mmCIF file with all atom_site columns, C-alpha atoms in Angstrom:
data_model
loop_
_atom_site.group_PDB
_atom_site.id
_atom_site.type_symbol
_atom_site.label_atom_id
_atom_site.label_alt_id
_atom_site.label_comp_id
_atom_site.label_asym_id
_atom_site.label_entity_id
_atom_site.label_seq_id
_atom_site.pdbx_PDB_ins_code
_atom_site.Cartn_x
_atom_site.Cartn_y
_atom_site.Cartn_z
_atom_site.occupancy
_atom_site.B_iso_or_equiv
_atom_site.pdbx_formal_charge
_atom_site.auth_seq_id
_atom_site.auth_comp_id
_atom_site.auth_asym_id
_atom_site.auth_atom_id
_atom_site.pdbx_PDB_model_num
ATOM 1  C CA . UNK A 1 1  ? 6.471   7.348   -9.620  1.00 95.00 ? 1  UNK A CA 1
ATOM 2  C CA . UNK A 1 2  ? 3.523   9.624   -8.969  1.00 97.00 ? 2  UNK A CA 1
ATOM 3  C CA . UNK A 1 3  ? 2.359   10.607  -5.476  1.00 98.00 ? 3  UNK A CA 1
ATOM 4  C CA . UNK A 1 4  ? -1.023  12.225  -4.904  1.00 98.00 ? 4  UNK A CA 1
ATOM 5  C CA . UNK A 1 5  ? -2.391  13.416  -1.551  1.00 98.00 ? 5  UNK A CA 1
ATOM 6  C CA . UNK A 1 6  ? -5.966  14.542  -0.993  1.00 98.00 ? 6  UNK A CA 1
ATOM 7  C CA . UNK A 1 7  ? -8.594  14.834  1.704   1.00 96.00 ? 7  UNK A CA 1
ATOM 8  C CA . UNK A 1 8  ? -11.883 12.960  1.538   1.00 95.00 ? 8  UNK A CA 1
ATOM 9  C CA . UNK A 1 9  ? -14.356 13.599  4.344   1.00 92.00 ? 9  UNK A CA 1
ATOM 10 C CA . UNK A 1 10 ? -12.603 12.422  7.510   1.00 94.00 ? 10 UNK A CA 1
ATOM 11 C CA . UNK A 1 11 ? -9.648  10.778  5.733   1.00 96.00 ? 11 UNK A CA 1
ATOM 12 C CA . UNK A 1 12 ? -6.367  11.667  4.123   1.00 97.00 ? 12 UNK A CA 1
ATOM 13 C CA . UNK A 1 13 ? -5.725  9.636   0.981   1.00 98.00 ? 13 UNK A CA 1
ATOM 14 C CA . UNK A 1 14 ? -2.206  9.023   -0.341  1.00 98.00 ? 14 UNK A CA 1
ATOM 15 C CA . UNK A 1 15 ? -1.973  7.375   -3.761  1.00 98.00 ? 15 UNK A CA 1
ATOM 16 C CA . UNK A 1 16 ? 1.406   6.124   -4.954  1.00 97.00 ? 16 UNK A CA 1
ATOM 17 C CA . UNK A 1 17 ? 1.554   4.784   -8.488  1.00 97.00 ? 17 UNK A CA 1
ATOM 18 C CA . UNK A 1 18 ? 4.141   3.746   -11.013 1.00 96.00 ? 18 UNK A CA 1
ATOM 19 C CA . UNK A 1 19 ? 4.295   2.727   -14.650 1.00 94.00 ? 19 UNK A CA 1
ATOM 20 C CA . UNK A 1 20 ? 6.376   -0.413  -14.166 1.00 92.00 ? 20 UNK A CA 1
ATOM 21 C CA . UNK A 1 21 ? 5.529   -3.946  -15.205 1.00 91.00 ? 21 UNK A CA 1
ATOM 22 C CA . UNK A 1 22 ? 2.976   -4.299  -12.414 1.00 92.00 ? 22 UNK A CA 1
ATOM 23 C CA . UNK A 1 23 ? 2.239   -7.058  -9.933  1.00 92.00 ? 23 UNK A CA 1
ATOM 24 C CA . UNK A 1 24 ? 1.009   -10.464 -10.996 1.00 92.00 ? 24 UNK A CA 1
ATOM 25 C CA . UNK A 1 25 ? -2.622  -10.920 -9.972  1.00 91.00 ? 25 UNK A CA 1
ATOM 26 C CA . UNK A 1 26 ? -1.844  -14.120 -8.061  1.00 93.00 ? 26 UNK A CA 1
ATOM 27 C CA . UNK A 1 27 ? 0.684   -12.236 -5.878  1.00 93.00 ? 27 UNK A CA 1
ATOM 28 C CA . UNK A 1 28 ? -1.637  -9.420  -4.786  1.00 93.00 ? 28 UNK A CA 1
ATOM 29 C CA . UNK A 1 29 ? -3.390  -11.387 -1.976  1.00 93.00 ? 29 UNK A CA 1
ATOM 30 C CA . UNK A 1 30 ? 0.029   -12.176 -0.447  1.00 94.00 ? 30 UNK A CA 1
ATOM 31 C CA . UNK A 1 31 ? 1.724   -8.768  -0.697  1.00 93.00 ? 31 UNK A CA 1
ATOM 32 C CA . UNK A 1 32 ? 1.180   -7.769  2.917   1.00 93.00 ? 32 UNK A CA 1
ATOM 33 C CA . UNK A 1 33 ? 2.024   -11.164 4.437   1.00 93.00 ? 33 UNK A CA 1
ATOM 34 C CA . UNK A 1 34 ? 5.306   -11.274 6.370   1.00 92.00 ? 34 UNK A CA 1
ATOM 35 C CA . UNK A 1 35 ? 8.164   -12.926 4.473   1.00 89.00 ? 35 UNK A CA 1
ATOM 36 C CA . UNK A 1 36 ? 6.327   -13.024 1.138   1.00 88.00 ? 36 UNK A CA 1
ATOM 37 C CA . UNK A 1 37 ? 8.719   -12.089 -1.643  1.00 86.00 ? 37 UNK A CA 1
ATOM 38 C CA . UNK A 1 38 ? 9.029   -12.702 -5.355  1.00 82.00 ? 38 UNK A CA 1
ATOM 39 C CA . UNK A 1 39 ? 12.758  -12.040 -5.271  1.00 83.00 ? 39 UNK A CA 1
ATOM 40 C CA . UNK A 1 40 ? 15.393  -14.748 -5.416  1.00 79.00 ? 40 UNK A CA 1
ATOM 41 C CA . UNK A 1 41 ? 16.598  -16.303 -2.155  1.00 80.00 ? 41 UNK A CA 1
ATOM 42 C CA . UNK A 1 42 ? 18.837  -13.883 -0.299  1.00 78.00 ? 42 UNK A CA 1
ATOM 43 C CA . UNK A 1 43 ? 17.673  -10.805 -2.216  1.00 79.00 ? 43 UNK A CA 1
ATOM 44 C CA . UNK A 1 44 ? 14.495  -9.922  -0.352  1.00 74.00 ? 44 UNK A CA 1
ATOM 45 C CA . UNK A 1 45 ? 13.140  -10.481 3.136   1.00 80.00 ? 45 UNK A CA 1
ATOM 46 C CA . UNK A 1 46 ? 9.469   -9.856  2.379   1.00 80.00 ? 46 UNK A CA 1
ATOM 47 C CA . UNK A 1 47 ? 9.069   -7.570  5.375   1.00 87.00 ? 47 UNK A CA 1
ATOM 48 C CA . UNK A 1 48 ? 8.732   -4.086  3.844   1.00 89.00 ? 48 UNK A CA 1
ATOM 49 C CA . UNK A 1 49 ? 5.065   -4.146  2.838   1.00 92.00 ? 49 UNK A CA 1
ATOM 50 C CA . UNK A 1 50 ? 4.066   -6.263  5.840   1.00 93.00 ? 50 UNK A CA 1
ATOM 51 C CA . UNK A 1 51 ? 5.658   -3.714  8.180   1.00 94.00 ? 51 UNK A CA 1
ATOM 52 C CA . UNK A 1 52 ? 4.081   -0.787  6.322   1.00 95.00 ? 52 UNK A CA 1
ATOM 53 C CA . UNK A 1 53 ? 0.678   -2.485  6.507   1.00 95.00 ? 53 UNK A CA 1
ATOM 54 C CA . UNK A 1 54 ? 0.960   -2.981  10.289  1.00 96.00 ? 54 UNK A CA 1
ATOM 55 C CA . UNK A 1 55 ? 2.026   0.641   10.860  1.00 97.00 ? 55 UNK A CA 1
ATOM 56 C CA . UNK A 1 56 ? -0.806  2.032   8.738   1.00 97.00 ? 56 UNK A CA 1
ATOM 57 C CA . UNK A 1 57 ? -3.329  -0.197  10.519  1.00 96.00 ? 57 UNK A CA 1
ATOM 58 C CA . UNK A 1 58 ? -1.988  0.888   13.923  1.00 97.00 ? 58 UNK A CA 1
ATOM 59 C CA . UNK A 1 59 ? -2.793  4.486   12.917  1.00 95.00 ? 59 UNK A CA 1
ATOM 60 C CA . UNK A 1 60 ? -6.372  3.455   12.123  1.00 96.00 ? 60 UNK A CA 1
ATOM 61 C CA . UNK A 1 61 ? -5.779  3.394   8.383   1.00 97.00 ? 61 UNK A CA 1
ATOM 62 C CA . UNK A 1 62 ? -5.840  0.985   5.508   1.00 97.00 ? 62 UNK A CA 1
ATOM 63 C CA . UNK A 1 63 ? -3.719  0.247   2.448   1.00 97.00 ? 63 UNK A CA 1
ATOM 64 C CA . UNK A 1 64 ? -5.060  -1.085  -0.842  1.00 96.00 ? 64 UNK A CA 1
ATOM 65 C CA . UNK A 1 65 ? -3.288  -2.195  -4.000  1.00 96.00 ? 65 UNK A CA 1
ATOM 66 C CA . UNK A 1 66 ? -4.316  -2.578  -7.591  1.00 95.00 ? 66 UNK A CA 1
ATOM 67 C CA . UNK A 1 67 ? -2.239  -3.453  -10.606 1.00 94.00 ? 67 UNK A CA 1
ATOM 68 C CA . UNK A 1 68 ? -3.951  -3.335  -13.981 1.00 87.00 ? 68 UNK A CA 1
ATOM 69 C CA . UNK A 1 69 ? -2.037  -5.763  -16.262 1.00 83.00 ? 69 UNK A CA 1
ATOM 70 C CA . UNK A 1 70 ? 0.902   -4.006  -17.900 1.00 85.00 ? 70 UNK A CA 1
ATOM 71 C CA . UNK A 1 71 ? 0.075   -0.649  -16.298 1.00 91.00 ? 71 UNK A CA 1
ATOM 72 C CA . UNK A 1 72 ? 2.178   -0.576  -13.135 1.00 94.00 ? 72 UNK A CA 1
ATOM 73 C CA . UNK A 1 73 ? 0.913   -0.642  -9.573  1.00 96.00 ? 73 UNK A CA 1
ATOM 74 C CA . UNK A 1 74 ? -1.236  1.674   -7.490  1.00 97.00 ? 74 UNK A CA 1
ATOM 75 C CA . UNK A 1 75 ? -1.043  1.713   -3.698  1.00 97.00 ? 75 UNK A CA 1
ATOM 76 C CA . UNK A 1 76 ? -3.746  3.704   -1.908  1.00 98.00 ? 76 UNK A CA 1
ATOM 77 C CA . UNK A 1 77 ? -3.232  4.570   1.750   1.00 98.00 ? 77 UNK A CA 1
ATOM 78 C CA . UNK A 1 78 ? -6.240  5.796   3.712   1.00 98.00 ? 78 UNK A CA 1
ATOM 79 C CA . UNK A 1 79 ? -5.549  7.486   7.048   1.00 97.00 ? 79 UNK A CA 1
ATOM 80 C CA . UNK A 1 80 ? -7.926  9.174   9.465   1.00 97.00 ? 80 UNK A CA 1
ATOM 81 C CA . UNK A 1 81 ? -7.498  12.932  9.652   1.00 93.00 ? 81 UNK A CA 1
ATOM 82 C CA . UNK A 1 82 ? -5.745  14.131  12.760  1.00 84.00 ? 82 UNK A CA 1
ATOM 83 C CA . UNK A 1 83 ? -7.958  15.866  15.287  1.00 78.00 ? 83 UNK A CA 1
ATOM 84 C CA . UNK A 1 84 ? -7.264  19.571  15.576  1.00 71.00 ? 84 UNK A CA 1
ATOM 85 C CA . UNK A 1 85 ? -5.641  20.578  18.850  1.00 71.00 ? 85 UNK A CA 1
ATOM 86 C CA . UNK A 1 86 ? -6.398  24.277  18.348  1.00 69.00 ? 86 UNK A CA 1
#
């Protein structure tokens, strides 16, 4: 797992990537839907990414995913920079 954090204009970008087997293209549109899981019955609730998505959106951000075939997955989180209180 690789985690990269950088600033771009008025955003903070967090990129989390891995070198696993990746995500099937047909599953990507459903990843952030509540209760979507590719795990067997009883092994996954399908709430983790849906909850993360809602939290990131509530902070004014966005989360994107890409998964080049056979090259793992890349999640990119975009968050607005915090306003300075100084």
